[in-house]
């Protein structure tokens, strides 16, 4: 029996783990960007005397 299928499987697993790591990093970066945008929105809302985000309609 050849070891090639195991090597292929290991390579596939490694590639999938790399993709997961890349997607995780992308999601974390997008979350940081969204958090920064929300802080700016809240600052602007406070300066304008508007209700803070998250409190409207509750």
PDB file of N, CA and C in Angstrom:
ATOM      1  N   UNK A   1       0.843  -1.185   0.000  1.00  0.00           N
ATOM      2  CA  UNK A   1       0.000   0.000   0.000  1.00  0.00           C
ATOM      3  C   UNK A   1       0.888   1.248   0.000  1.00  0.00           C
ATOM      4  N   UNK A   2       0.539   2.203  -0.815  1.00  0.00           N
ATOM      5  CA  UNK A   2       1.323   3.423  -0.981  1.00  0.00           C
ATOM      6  C   UNK A   2       1.054   4.414   0.149  1.00  0.00           C
ATOM      7  N   UNK A   3       2.044   5.230   0.439  1.00  0.00           N
ATOM      8  CA  UNK A   3       1.843   6.279   1.443  1.00  0.00           C
ATOM      9  C   UNK A   3       1.321   7.565   0.807  1.00  0.00           C
ATOM     10  N   UNK A   4       1.169   7.561  -0.518  1.00  0.00           N
ATOM     11  CA  UNK A   4       0.709   8.761  -1.216  1.00  0.00           C
ATOM     12  C   UNK A   4      -0.652   9.255  -0.727  1.00  0.00           C
ATOM     13  N   UNK A   5      -1.652   8.388  -0.537  1.00  0.00           N
ATOM     14  CA  UNK A   5      -2.942   8.900  -0.049  1.00  0.00           C
ATOM     15  C   UNK A   5      -2.809   9.629   1.293  1.00  0.00           C
ATOM     16  N   UNK A   6      -1.956   9.118   2.176  1.00  0.00           N
ATOM     17  CA  UNK A   6      -1.766   9.788   3.469  1.00  0.00           C
ATOM     18  C   UNK A   6      -1.106  11.153   3.279  1.00  0.00           C
ATOM     19  N   UNK A   7      -0.121  11.224   2.378  1.00  0.00           N
ATOM     20  CA  UNK A   7       0.523  12.507   2.102  1.00  0.00           C
ATOM     21  C   UNK A   7      -0.478  13.498   1.522  1.00  0.00           C
ATOM     22  N   UNK A   8      -1.319  13.019   0.597  1.00  0.00           N
ATOM     23  CA  UNK A   8      -2.353  13.876   0.021  1.00  0.00           C
ATOM     24  C   UNK A   8      -3.300  14.366   1.109  1.00  0.00           C
ATOM     25  N   UNK A   9      -3.684  13.457   1.996  1.00  0.00           N
ATOM     26  CA  UNK A   9      -4.598  13.808   3.088  1.00  0.00           C
ATOM     27  C   UNK A   9      -3.951  14.839   4.006  1.00  0.00           C
ATOM     28  N   UNK A  10      -2.701  14.614   4.359  1.00  0.00           N
ATOM     29  CA  UNK A  10      -1.988  15.553   5.229  1.00  0.00           C
ATOM     30  C   UNK A  10      -1.846  16.922   4.567  1.00  0.00           C
ATOM     31  N   UNK A  11      -1.563  16.926   3.269  1.00  0.00           N
ATOM     32  CA  UNK A  11      -1.437  18.190   2.539  1.00  0.00           C
ATOM     33  C   UNK A  11      -2.775  18.921   2.503  1.00  0.00           C
ATOM     34  N   UNK A  12      -3.852  18.175   2.315  1.00  0.00           N
ATOM     35  CA  UNK A  12      -5.188  18.775   2.301  1.00  0.00           C
ATOM     36  C   UNK A  12      -5.520  19.371   3.661  1.00  0.00           C
ATOM     37  N   UNK A  13      -5.230  18.636   4.716  1.00  0.00           N
ATOM     38  CA  UNK A  13      -5.493  19.130   6.073  1.00  0.00           C
ATOM     39  C   UNK A  13      -4.689  20.402   6.338  1.00  0.00           C
ATOM     40  N   UNK A  14      -3.437  20.398   5.947  1.00  0.00           N
ATOM     41  CA  UNK A  14      -2.587  21.577   6.144  1.00  0.00           C
ATOM     42  C   UNK A  14      -3.133  22.770   5.369  1.00  0.00           C
ATOM     43  N   UNK A  15      -3.545  22.535   4.126  1.00  0.00           N
ATOM     44  CA  UNK A  15      -4.099  23.620   3.312  1.00  0.00           C
ATOM     45  C   UNK A  15      -5.378  24.165   3.936  1.00  0.00           C
ATOM     46  N   UNK A  16      -6.230  23.280   4.443  1.00  0.00           N
ATOM     47  CA  UNK A  16      -7.466  23.727   5.086  1.00  0.00           C
ATOM     48  C   UNK A  16      -7.172  24.504   6.364  1.00  0.00           C
ATOM     49  N   UNK A  17      -6.200  24.054   7.130  1.00  0.00           N
ATOM     50  CA  UNK A  17      -5.823  24.782   8.342  1.00  0.00           C
ATOM     51  C   UNK A  17      -5.301  26.171   7.996  1.00  0.00           C
ATOM     52  N   UNK A  18      -4.533  26.277   6.920  1.00  0.00           N
ATOM     53  CA  UNK A  18      -4.037  27.579   6.473  1.00  0.00           C
ATOM     54  C   UNK A  18      -5.189  28.491   6.070  1.00  0.00           C
ATOM     55  N   UNK A  19      -6.174  27.933   5.367  1.00  0.00           N
ATOM     56  CA  UNK A  19      -7.334  28.727   4.971  1.00  0.00           C
ATOM     57  C   UNK A  19      -8.113  29.191   6.193  1.00  0.00           C
ATOM     58  N   UNK A  20      -8.279  28.318   7.166  1.00  0.00           N
ATOM     59  CA  UNK A  20      -8.980  28.685   8.396  1.00  0.00           C
ATOM     60  C   UNK A  20      -8.232  29.810   9.103  1.00  0.00           C
ATOM     61  N   UNK A  21      -6.914  29.694   9.183  1.00  0.00           N
ATOM     62  CA  UNK A  21      -6.107  30.743   9.814  1.00  0.00           C
ATOM     63  C   UNK A  21      -6.267  32.073   9.078  1.00  0.00           C
ATOM     64  N   UNK A  22      -6.244  32.029   7.747  1.00  0.00           N
ATOM     65  CA  UNK A  22      -6.415  33.250   6.954  1.00  0.00           C
ATOM     66  C   UNK A  22      -7.790  33.866   7.182  1.00  0.00           C
ATOM     67  N   UNK A  23      -8.826  33.032   7.171  1.00  0.00           N
ATOM     68  CA  UNK A  23     -10.180  33.537   7.386  1.00  0.00           C
ATOM     69  C   UNK A  23     -10.352  34.096   8.794  1.00  0.00           C
ATOM     70  N   UNK A  24      -9.753  33.445   9.764  1.00  0.00           N
ATOM     71  CA  UNK A  24      -9.819  33.935  11.139  1.00  0.00           C
ATOM     72  C   UNK A  24      -9.160  35.304  11.244  1.00  0.00           C
ATOM     73  N   UNK A  25      -7.998  35.455  10.640  1.00  0.00           N
ATOM     74  CA  UNK A  25      -7.299  36.744  10.664  1.00  0.00           C
ATOM     75  C   UNK A  25      -8.126  37.823   9.972  1.00  0.00           C
ATOM     76  N   UNK A  26      -8.751  37.479   8.853  1.00  0.00           N
ATOM     77  CA  UNK A  26      -9.597  38.429   8.135  1.00  0.00           C
ATOM     78  C   UNK A  26     -10.789  38.849   8.984  1.00  0.00           C
ATOM     79  N   UNK A  27     -11.442  37.892   9.611  1.00  0.00           N
ATOM     80  CA  UNK A  27     -12.597  38.190  10.466  1.00  0.00           C
ATOM     81  C   UNK A  27     -12.201  39.066  11.645  1.00  0.00           C
ATOM     82  N   UNK A  28     -11.064  38.768  12.245  1.00  0.00           N
ATOM     83  CA  UNK A  28     -10.601  39.567  13.379  1.00  0.00           C
ATOM     84  C   UNK A  28     -10.294  40.999  12.948  1.00  0.00           C
ATOM     85  N   UNK A  29      -9.677  41.162  11.782  1.00  0.00           N
ATOM     86  CA  UNK A  29      -9.378  42.500  11.270  1.00  0.00           C
ATOM     87  C   UNK A  29     -10.660  43.261  10.964  1.00  0.00           C
ATOM     88  N   UNK A  30     -11.634  42.586  10.366  1.00  0.00           N
ATOM     89  CA  UNK A  30     -12.908  43.231  10.069  1.00  0.00           C
ATOM     90  C   UNK A  30     -13.640  43.609  11.351  1.00  0.00           C
ATOM     91  N   UNK A  31     -13.557  42.774  12.375  1.00  0.00           N
ATOM     92  CA  UNK A  31     -14.201  43.084  13.647  1.00  0.00           C
ATOM     93  C   UNK A  31     -13.555  44.313  14.282  1.00  0.00           C
ATOM     94  N   UNK A  32     -12.231  44.410  14.222  1.00  0.00           N
ATOM     95  CA  UNK A  32     -11.549  45.596  14.754  1.00  0.00           C
ATOM     96  C   UNK A  32     -11.989  46.848  14.000  1.00  0.00           C
ATOM     97  N   UNK A  33     -12.128  46.724  12.676  1.00  0.00           N
ATOM     98  CA  UNK A  33     -12.561  47.862  11.872  1.00  0.00           C
ATOM     99  C   UNK A  33     -13.991  48.261  12.232  1.00  0.00           C
ATOM    100  N   UNK A  34     -14.870  47.286  12.389  1.00  0.00           N
ATOM    101  CA  UNK A  34     -16.250  47.578  12.776  1.00  0.00           C
ATOM    102  C   UNK A  34     -16.318  48.213  14.157  1.00  0.00           C
ATOM    103  N   UNK A  35     -15.509  47.730  15.075  1.00  0.00           N
ATOM    104  CA  UNK A  35     -15.470  48.311  16.417  1.00  0.00           C
ATOM    105  C   UNK A  35     -15.031  49.773  16.364  1.00  0.00           C
ATOM    106  N   UNK A  36     -14.017  50.057  15.557  1.00  0.00           N
ATOM    107  CA  UNK A  36     -13.537  51.432  15.415  1.00  0.00           C
ATOM    108  C   UNK A  36     -14.615  52.316  14.793  1.00  0.00           C
ATOM    109  N   UNK A  37     -15.310  51.799  13.788  1.00  0.00           N
ATOM    110  CA  UNK A  37     -16.388  52.564  13.168  1.00  0.00           C
ATOM    111  C   UNK A  37     -17.508  52.827  14.164  1.00  0.00           C
ATOM    112  N   UNK A  38     -17.825  51.842  14.989  1.00  0.00           N
ATOM    113  CA  UNK A  38     -18.885  52.020  15.977  1.00  0.00           C
ATOM    114  C   UNK A  38     -18.495  53.081  16.999  1.00  0.00           C
ATOM    115  N   UNK A  39     -17.226  53.083  17.404  1.00  0.00           N
ATOM    116  CA  UNK A  39     -16.767  54.118  18.339  1.00  0.00           C
ATOM    117  C   UNK A  39     -16.921  55.502  17.725  1.00  0.00           C
ATOM    118  N   UNK A  40     -16.554  55.644  16.446  1.00  0.00           N
ATOM    119  CA  UNK A  40     -16.707  56.934  15.770  1.00  0.00           C
ATOM    120  C   UNK A  40     -18.170  57.348  15.681  1.00  0.00           C
ATOM    121  N   UNK A  41     -19.027  56.400  15.349  1.00  0.00           N
ATOM    122  CA  UNK A  41     -20.462  56.690  15.265  1.00  0.00           C
ATOM    123  C   UNK A  41     -20.980  57.141  16.622  1.00  0.00           C
ATOM    124  N   UNK A  42     -20.574  56.451  17.676  1.00  0.00           N
ATOM    125  CA  UNK A  42     -21.022  56.821  19.019  1.00  0.00           C
ATOM    126  C   UNK A  42     -20.519  58.208  19.407  1.00  0.00           C
ATOM    127  N   UNK A  43     -19.278  58.526  19.045  1.00  0.00           N
ATOM    128  CA  UNK A  43     -18.743  59.858  19.340  1.00  0.00           C
ATOM    129  C   UNK A  43     -19.534  60.933  18.607  1.00  0.00           C
ATOM    130  N   UNK A  44     -19.808  60.698  17.337  1.00  0.00           N
ATOM    131  CA  UNK A  44     -20.587  61.665  16.560  1.00  0.00           C
ATOM    132  C   UNK A  44     -21.996  61.812  17.119  1.00  0.00           C
ATOM    133  N   UNK A  45     -22.612  60.699  17.473  1.00  0.00           N
ATOM    134  CA  UNK A  45     -23.967  60.746  18.027  1.00  0.00           C
ATOM    135  C   UNK A  45     -23.980  61.529  19.328  1.00  0.00           C
ATOM    136  N   UNK A  46     -22.978  61.330  20.162  1.00  0.00           N
ATOM    137  CA  UNK A  46     -22.900  62.057  21.432  1.00  0.00           C
ATOM    138  C   UNK A  46     -22.742  63.549  21.172  1.00  0.00           C
ATOM    139  N   UNK A  47     -21.870  63.911  20.250  1.00  0.00           N
ATOM    140  CA  UNK A  47     -21.656  65.330  19.925  1.00  0.00           C
ATOM    141  C   UNK A  47     -22.917  65.979  19.378  1.00  0.00           C
ATOM    142  N   UNK A  48     -23.709  65.206  18.655  1.00  0.00           N
ATOM    143  CA  UNK A  48     -24.934  65.741  18.059  1.00  0.00           C
ATOM    144  C   UNK A  48     -26.123  65.631  19.002  1.00  0.00           C
ATOM    145  N   UNK A  49     -25.938  64.993  20.148  1.00  0.00           N
ATOM    146  CA  UNK A  49     -27.024  64.848  21.104  1.00  0.00           C
ATOM    147  C   UNK A  49     -28.038  63.787  20.712  1.00  0.00           C
ATOM    148  N   UNK A  50     -27.627  62.854  19.889  1.00  0.00           N
ATOM    149  CA  UNK A  50     -28.524  61.782  19.460  1.00  0.00           C
ATOM    150  C   UNK A  50     -28.387  60.595  20.405  1.00  0.00           C
ATOM    151  N   UNK A  51     -29.413  59.739  20.456  1.00  0.00           N
ATOM    152  CA  UNK A  51     -29.285  58.527  21.280  1.00  0.00           C
ATOM    153  C   UNK A  51     -28.118  57.674  20.783  1.00  0.00           C
ATOM    154  N   UNK A  52     -27.419  57.051  21.698  1.00  0.00           N
ATOM    155  CA  UNK A  52     -26.295  56.196  21.319  1.00  0.00           C
ATOM    156  C   UNK A  52     -26.787  54.950  20.604  1.00  0.00           C
ATOM    157  N   UNK A  53     -25.963  54.430  19.719  1.00  0.00           N
ATOM    158  CA  UNK A  53     -26.299  53.206  18.982  1.00  0.00           C
ATOM    159  C   UNK A  53     -26.597  52.088  19.962  1.00  0.00           C
ATOM    160  N   UNK A  54     -27.614  51.323  19.647  1.00  0.00           N
ATOM    161  CA  UNK A  54     -27.984  50.205  20.509  1.00  0.00           C
ATOM    162  C   UNK A  54     -29.116  50.545  21.446  1.00  0.00           C
ATOM    163  N   UNK A  55     -29.381  51.844  21.638  1.00  0.00           N
ATOM    164  CA  UNK A  55     -30.454  52.213  22.557  1.00  0.00           C
ATOM    165  C   UNK A  55     -31.744  52.558  21.819  1.00  0.00           C
ATOM    166  N   UNK A  56     -31.660  52.788  20.527  1.00  0.00           N
ATOM    167  CA  UNK A  56     -32.845  53.148  19.746  1.00  0.00           C
ATOM    168  C   UNK A  56     -33.778  51.955  19.604  1.00  0.00           C
ATOM    169  N   UNK A  57     -35.031  52.189  19.860  1.00  0.00           N
ATOM    170  CA  UNK A  57     -36.041  51.156  19.669  1.00  0.00           C
ATOM    171  C   UNK A  57     -36.054  50.087  20.730  1.00  0.00           C
ATOM    172  N   UNK A  58     -35.393  50.327  21.829  1.00  0.00           N
ATOM    173  CA  UNK A  58     -35.375  49.312  22.885  1.00  0.00           C
ATOM    174  C   UNK A  58     -36.030  49.825  24.131  1.00  0.00           C
TER     175      UNK A  58
END
